[in-house]
PDB file of C-alpha atoms and ligand atoms in Angstrom:
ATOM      1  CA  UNK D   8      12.994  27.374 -11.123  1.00 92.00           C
ATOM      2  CA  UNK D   9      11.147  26.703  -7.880  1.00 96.00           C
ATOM      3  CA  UNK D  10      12.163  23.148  -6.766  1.00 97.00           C
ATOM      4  CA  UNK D  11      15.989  23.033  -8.014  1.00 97.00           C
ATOM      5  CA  UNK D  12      16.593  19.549  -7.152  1.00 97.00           C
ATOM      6  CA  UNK D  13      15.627  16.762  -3.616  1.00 97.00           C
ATOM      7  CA  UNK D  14      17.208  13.853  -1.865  1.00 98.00           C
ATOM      8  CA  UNK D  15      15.816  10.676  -2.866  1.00 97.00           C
ATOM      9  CA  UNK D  16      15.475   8.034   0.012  1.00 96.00           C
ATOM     10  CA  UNK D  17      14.041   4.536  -0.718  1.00 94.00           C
ATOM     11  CA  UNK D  18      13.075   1.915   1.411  1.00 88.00           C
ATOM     12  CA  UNK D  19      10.574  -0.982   1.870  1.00 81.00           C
ATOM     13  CA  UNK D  20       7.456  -0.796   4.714  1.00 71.00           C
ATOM     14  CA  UNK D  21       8.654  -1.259   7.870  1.00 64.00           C
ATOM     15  CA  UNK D  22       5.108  -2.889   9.027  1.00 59.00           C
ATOM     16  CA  UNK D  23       6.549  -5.835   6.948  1.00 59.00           C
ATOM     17  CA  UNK D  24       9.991  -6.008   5.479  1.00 55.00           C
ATOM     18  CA  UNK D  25       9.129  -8.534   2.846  1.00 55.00           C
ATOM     19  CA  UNK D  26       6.930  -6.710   1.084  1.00 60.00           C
ATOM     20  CA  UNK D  27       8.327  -6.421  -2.155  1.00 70.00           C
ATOM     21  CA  UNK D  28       6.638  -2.842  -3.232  1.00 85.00           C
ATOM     22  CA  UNK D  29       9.088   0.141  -2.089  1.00 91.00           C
ATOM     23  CA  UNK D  30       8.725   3.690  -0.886  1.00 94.00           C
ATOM     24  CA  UNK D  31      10.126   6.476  -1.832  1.00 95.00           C
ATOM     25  CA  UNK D  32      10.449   9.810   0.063  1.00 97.00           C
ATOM     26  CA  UNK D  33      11.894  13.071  -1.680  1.00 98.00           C
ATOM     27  CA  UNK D  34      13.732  15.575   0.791  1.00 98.00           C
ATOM     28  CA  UNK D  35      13.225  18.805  -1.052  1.00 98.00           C
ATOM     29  CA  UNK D  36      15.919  20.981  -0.969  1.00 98.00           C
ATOM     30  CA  UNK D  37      13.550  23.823  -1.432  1.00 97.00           C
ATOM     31  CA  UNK D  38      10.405  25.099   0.146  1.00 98.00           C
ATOM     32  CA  UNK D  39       7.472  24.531  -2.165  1.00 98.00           C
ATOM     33  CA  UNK D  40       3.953  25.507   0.191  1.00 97.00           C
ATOM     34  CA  UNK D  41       3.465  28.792  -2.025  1.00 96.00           C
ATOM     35  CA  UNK D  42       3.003  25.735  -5.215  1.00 97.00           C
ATOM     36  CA  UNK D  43       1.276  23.516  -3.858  1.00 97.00           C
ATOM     37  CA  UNK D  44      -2.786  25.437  -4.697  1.00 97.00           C
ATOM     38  CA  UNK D  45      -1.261  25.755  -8.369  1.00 97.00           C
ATOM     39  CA  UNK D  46      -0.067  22.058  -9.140  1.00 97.00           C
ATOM     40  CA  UNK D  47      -3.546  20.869  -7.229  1.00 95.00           C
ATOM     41  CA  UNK D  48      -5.164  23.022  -9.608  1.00 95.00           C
ATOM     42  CA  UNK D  49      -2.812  21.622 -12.425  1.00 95.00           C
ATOM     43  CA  UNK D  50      -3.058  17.942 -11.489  1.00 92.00           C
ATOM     44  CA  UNK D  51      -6.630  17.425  -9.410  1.00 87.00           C
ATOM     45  CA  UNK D  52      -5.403  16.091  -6.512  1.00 87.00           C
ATOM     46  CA  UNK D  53      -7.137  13.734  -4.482  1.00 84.00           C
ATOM     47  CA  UNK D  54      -7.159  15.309  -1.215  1.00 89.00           C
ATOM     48  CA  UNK D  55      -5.957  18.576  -0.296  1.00 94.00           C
ATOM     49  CA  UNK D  56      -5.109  19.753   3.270  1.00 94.00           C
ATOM     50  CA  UNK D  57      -4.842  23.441   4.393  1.00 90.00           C
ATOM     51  CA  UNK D  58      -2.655  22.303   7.405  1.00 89.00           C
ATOM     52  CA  UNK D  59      -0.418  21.968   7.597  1.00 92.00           C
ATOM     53  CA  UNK D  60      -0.360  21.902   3.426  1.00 94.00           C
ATOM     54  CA  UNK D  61      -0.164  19.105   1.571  1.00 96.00           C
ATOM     55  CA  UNK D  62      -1.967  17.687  -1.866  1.00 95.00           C
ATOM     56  CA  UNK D  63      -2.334  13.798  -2.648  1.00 93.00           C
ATOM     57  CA  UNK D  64      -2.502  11.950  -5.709  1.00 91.00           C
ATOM     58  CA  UNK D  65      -3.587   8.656  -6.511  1.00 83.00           C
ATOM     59  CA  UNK D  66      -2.069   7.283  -9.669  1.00 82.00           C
ATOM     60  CA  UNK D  67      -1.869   4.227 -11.177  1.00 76.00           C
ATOM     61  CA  UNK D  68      -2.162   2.219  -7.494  1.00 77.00           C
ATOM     62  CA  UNK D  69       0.043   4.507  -6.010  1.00 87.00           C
ATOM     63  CA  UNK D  70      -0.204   7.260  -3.292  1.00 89.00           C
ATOM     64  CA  UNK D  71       1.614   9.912  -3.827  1.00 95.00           C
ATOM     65  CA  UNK D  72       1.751  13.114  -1.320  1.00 96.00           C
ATOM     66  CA  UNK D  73       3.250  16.113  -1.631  1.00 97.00           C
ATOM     67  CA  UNK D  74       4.093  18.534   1.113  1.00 98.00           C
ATOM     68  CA  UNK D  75       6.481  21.390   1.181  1.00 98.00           C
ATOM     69  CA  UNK D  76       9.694  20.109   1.655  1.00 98.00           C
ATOM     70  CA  UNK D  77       8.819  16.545   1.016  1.00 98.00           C
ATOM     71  CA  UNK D  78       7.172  14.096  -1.521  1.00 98.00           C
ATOM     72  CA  UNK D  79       6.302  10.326  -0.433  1.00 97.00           C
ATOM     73  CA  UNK D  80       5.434   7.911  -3.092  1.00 95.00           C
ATOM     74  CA  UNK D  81       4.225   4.002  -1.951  1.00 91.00           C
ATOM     75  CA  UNK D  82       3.849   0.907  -4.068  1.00 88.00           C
ATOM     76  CA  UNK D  83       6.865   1.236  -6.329  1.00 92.00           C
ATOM     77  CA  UNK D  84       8.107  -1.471  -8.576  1.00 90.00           C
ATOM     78  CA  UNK D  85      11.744  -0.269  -8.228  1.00 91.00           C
ATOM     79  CA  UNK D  86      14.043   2.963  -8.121  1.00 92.00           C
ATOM     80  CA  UNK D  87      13.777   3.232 -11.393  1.00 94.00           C
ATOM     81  CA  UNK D  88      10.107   4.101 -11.101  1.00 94.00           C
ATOM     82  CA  UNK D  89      10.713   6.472  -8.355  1.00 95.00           C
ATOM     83  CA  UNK D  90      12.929   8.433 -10.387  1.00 96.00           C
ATOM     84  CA  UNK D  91      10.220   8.678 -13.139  1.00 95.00           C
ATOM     85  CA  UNK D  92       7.926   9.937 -10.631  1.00 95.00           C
ATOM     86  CA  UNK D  93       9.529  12.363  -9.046  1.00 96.00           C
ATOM     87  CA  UNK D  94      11.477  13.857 -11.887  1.00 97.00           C
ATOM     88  CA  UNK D  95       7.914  14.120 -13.677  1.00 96.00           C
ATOM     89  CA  UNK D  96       6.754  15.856 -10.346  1.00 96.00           C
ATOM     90  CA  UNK D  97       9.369  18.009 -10.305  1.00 97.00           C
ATOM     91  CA  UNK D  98       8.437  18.985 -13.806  1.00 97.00           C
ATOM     92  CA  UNK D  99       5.292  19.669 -13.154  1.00 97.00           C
ATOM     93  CA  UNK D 100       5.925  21.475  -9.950  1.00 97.00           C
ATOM     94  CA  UNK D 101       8.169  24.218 -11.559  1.00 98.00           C
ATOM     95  CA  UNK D 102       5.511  24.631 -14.692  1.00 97.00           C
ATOM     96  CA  UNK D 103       2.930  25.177 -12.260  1.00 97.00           C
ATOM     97  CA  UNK D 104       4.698  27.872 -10.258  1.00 97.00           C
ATOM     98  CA  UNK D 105       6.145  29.030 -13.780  1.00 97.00           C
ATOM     99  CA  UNK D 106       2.339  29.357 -15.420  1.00 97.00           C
ATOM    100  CA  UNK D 107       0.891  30.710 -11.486  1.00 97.00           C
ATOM    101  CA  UNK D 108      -0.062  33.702 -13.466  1.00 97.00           C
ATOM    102  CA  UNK D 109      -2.272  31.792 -15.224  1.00 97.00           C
ATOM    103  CA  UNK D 110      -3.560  29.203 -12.978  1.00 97.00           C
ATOM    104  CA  UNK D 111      -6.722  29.845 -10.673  1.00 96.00           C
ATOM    105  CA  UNK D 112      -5.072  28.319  -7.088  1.00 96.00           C
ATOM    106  CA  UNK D 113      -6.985  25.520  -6.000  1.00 95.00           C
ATOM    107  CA  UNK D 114      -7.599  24.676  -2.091  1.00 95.00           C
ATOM    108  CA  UNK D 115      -9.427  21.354  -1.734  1.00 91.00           C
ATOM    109  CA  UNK D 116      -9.593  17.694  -3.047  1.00 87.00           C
ATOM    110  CA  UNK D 117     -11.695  16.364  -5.173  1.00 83.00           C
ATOM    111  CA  UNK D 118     -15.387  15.563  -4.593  1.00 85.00           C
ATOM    112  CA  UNK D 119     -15.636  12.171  -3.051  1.00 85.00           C
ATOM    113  CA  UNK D 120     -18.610   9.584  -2.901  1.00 92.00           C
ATOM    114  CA  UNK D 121     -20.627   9.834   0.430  1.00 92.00           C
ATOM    115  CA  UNK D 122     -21.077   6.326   1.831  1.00 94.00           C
ATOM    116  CA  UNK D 123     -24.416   6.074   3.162  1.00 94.00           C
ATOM    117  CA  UNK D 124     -25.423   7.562  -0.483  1.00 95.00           C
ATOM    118  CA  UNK D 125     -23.865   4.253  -1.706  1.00 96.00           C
ATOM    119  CA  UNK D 126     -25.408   2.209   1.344  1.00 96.00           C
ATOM    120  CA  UNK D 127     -28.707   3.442   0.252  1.00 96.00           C
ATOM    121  CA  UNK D 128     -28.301   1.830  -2.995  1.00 96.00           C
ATOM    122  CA  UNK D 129     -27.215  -1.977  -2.205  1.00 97.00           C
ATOM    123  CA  UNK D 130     -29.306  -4.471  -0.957  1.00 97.00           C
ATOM    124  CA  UNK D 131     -28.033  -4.607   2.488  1.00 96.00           C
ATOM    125  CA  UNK D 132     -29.162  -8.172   3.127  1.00 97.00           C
ATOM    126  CA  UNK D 133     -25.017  -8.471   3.983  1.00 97.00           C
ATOM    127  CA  UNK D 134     -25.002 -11.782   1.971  1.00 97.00           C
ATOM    128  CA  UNK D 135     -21.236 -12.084   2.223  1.00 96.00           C
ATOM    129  CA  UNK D 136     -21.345 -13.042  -1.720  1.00 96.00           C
ATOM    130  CA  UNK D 137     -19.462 -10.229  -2.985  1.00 96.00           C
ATOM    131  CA  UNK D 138     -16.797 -11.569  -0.173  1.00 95.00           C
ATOM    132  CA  UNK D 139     -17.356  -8.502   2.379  1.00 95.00           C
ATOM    133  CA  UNK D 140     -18.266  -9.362   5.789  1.00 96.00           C
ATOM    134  CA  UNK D 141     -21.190  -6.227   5.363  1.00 97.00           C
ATOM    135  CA  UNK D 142     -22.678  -4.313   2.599  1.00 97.00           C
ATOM    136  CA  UNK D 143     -21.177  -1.411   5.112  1.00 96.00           C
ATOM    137  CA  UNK D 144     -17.910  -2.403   4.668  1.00 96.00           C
ATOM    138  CA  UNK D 145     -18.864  -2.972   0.296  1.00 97.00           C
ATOM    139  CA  UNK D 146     -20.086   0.401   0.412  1.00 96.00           C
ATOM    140  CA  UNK D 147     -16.727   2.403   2.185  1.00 94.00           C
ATOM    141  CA  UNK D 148     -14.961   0.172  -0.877  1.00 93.00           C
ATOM    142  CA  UNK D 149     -16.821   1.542  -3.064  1.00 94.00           C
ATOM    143  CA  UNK D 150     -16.621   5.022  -1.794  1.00 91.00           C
ATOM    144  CA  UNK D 151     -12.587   4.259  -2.426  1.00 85.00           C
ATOM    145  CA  UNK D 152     -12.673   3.459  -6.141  1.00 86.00           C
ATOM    146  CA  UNK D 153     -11.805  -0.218  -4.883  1.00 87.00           C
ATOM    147  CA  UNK D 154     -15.117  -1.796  -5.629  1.00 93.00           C
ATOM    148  CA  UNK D 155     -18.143  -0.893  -8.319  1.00 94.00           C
ATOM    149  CA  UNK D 156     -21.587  -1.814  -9.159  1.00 96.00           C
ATOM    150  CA  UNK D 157     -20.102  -5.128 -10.865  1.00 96.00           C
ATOM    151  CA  UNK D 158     -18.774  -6.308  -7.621  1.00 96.00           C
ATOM    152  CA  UNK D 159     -22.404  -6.908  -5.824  1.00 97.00           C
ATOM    153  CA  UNK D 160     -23.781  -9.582  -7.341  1.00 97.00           C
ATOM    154  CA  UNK D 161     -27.193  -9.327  -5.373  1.00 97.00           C
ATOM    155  CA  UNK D 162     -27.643  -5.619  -6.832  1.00 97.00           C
ATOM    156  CA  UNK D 163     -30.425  -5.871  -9.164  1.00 96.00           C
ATOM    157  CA  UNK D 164     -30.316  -3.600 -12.917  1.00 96.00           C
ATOM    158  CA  UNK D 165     -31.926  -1.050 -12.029  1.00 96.00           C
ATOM    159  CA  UNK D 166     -30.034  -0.862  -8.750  1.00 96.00           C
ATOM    160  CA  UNK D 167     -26.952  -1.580 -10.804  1.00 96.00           C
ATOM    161  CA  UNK D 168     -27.533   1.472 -13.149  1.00 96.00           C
ATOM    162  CA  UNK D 169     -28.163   4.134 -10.439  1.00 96.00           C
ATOM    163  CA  UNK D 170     -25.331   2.535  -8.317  1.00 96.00           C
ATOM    164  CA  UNK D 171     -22.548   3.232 -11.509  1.00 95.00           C
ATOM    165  CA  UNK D 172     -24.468   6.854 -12.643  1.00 95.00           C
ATOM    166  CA  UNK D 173     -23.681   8.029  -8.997  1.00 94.00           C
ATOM    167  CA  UNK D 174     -19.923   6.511  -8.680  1.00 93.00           C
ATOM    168  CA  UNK D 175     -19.290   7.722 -12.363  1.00 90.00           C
ATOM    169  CA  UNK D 176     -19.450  10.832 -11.124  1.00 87.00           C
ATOM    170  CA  UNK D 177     -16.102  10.923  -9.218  1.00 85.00           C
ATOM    171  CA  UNK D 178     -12.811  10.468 -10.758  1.00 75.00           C
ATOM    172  CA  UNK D 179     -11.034   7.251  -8.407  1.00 70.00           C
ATOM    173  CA  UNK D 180      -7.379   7.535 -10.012  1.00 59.00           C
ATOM    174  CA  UNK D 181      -5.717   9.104 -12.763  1.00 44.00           C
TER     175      UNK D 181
HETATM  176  S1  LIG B   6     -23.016  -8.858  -2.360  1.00 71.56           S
HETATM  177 FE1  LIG B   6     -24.069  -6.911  -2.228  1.00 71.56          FE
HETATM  178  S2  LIG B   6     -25.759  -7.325  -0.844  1.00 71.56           S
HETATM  179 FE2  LIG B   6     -24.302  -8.954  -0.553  1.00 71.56          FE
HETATM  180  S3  LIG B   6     -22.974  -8.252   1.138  1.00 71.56           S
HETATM  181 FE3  LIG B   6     -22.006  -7.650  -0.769  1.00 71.56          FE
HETATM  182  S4  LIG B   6     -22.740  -5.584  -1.058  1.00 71.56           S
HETATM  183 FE4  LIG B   6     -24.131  -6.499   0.393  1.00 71.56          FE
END
């Protein structure tokens, strides 16, 4: 077993106390770099970073990033949750370093929407009726997962249709 056990540590976001979402950081009591290609292979992380190494996930709302002797998690409902998380990541940690045999390392994120690609597509009248101050700003949304074709209601269908082909083609969250 790679990653025998961590140190959980939870607090709320200092930027504002009463937030009532917690964080969650993981103190590994192991070093895990030499894993981290395999479970990005295994999982399809979001972003991967050479260095120094680290993969992210976005699941469910929640960013999760995992770095060689330490995994953060945001936006958690309670402990509880955090312990779900990371005893799941754990888990999946050791099985990827257990199958590495098997597993073809992988060293970047995901493919990601380019903005002006999205740009091209909306109107960019910046009508303000999809609440955005700028179809710039609706289209870096967009390129986030946060907003879709839906959200524009000055896109016309054929607009529409291209705009949700090309987004369709990236995976936002698991
Ligand atoms: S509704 Fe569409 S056209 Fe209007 S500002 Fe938003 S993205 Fe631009």
């Amino acid at each position: 077993m790679l990653l025998e056990s961590y140190k959980k540590e939870i607090f709320r976001p200092e930027c504002n106390p009463s937030f009532q979402s917690l964080h969650c950081i993981a103190h590994l009591a192991q070093d895990i770099t030499d894993a981290l290609p395999y479970l990005n292979a295994t999982l399809g992380g979001f972003e991967y970073f050479k260095e120094p190494p680290a993969v992210t996930f976005r699941i469910h709302g929640k960013i999760i990033t995992v770095h060689p002797r330490e995994i953060a998690v945001n936006a958690l409902k309670d402990e509880e949750e955090a312990d779900k998380i990371l005893q799941w990541l754990q888990r999946e940690i050791n099985e990827a370093w257990e199958r590495r045999g098997e597993i073809k390392p992988k060293y970047e994120g995901l493919p990601k929407p380019k903005l002006l690609e999205i740009l091209k597509l909306l109107p960019k009248t910046n009508c303000l009726e999809c609440g955005q101050p700028t179809c710039m700003v609706f289209a870096a949304l967009a390129a986030q997962g946060v907003k879709d074709e839906e959200d524009c209601p000055a896109l016309n269908e054929e607009k529409k249709g291209l705009l949700k082909t090309y987004l369709s083609r990236f995976e936002f969250d698991v």
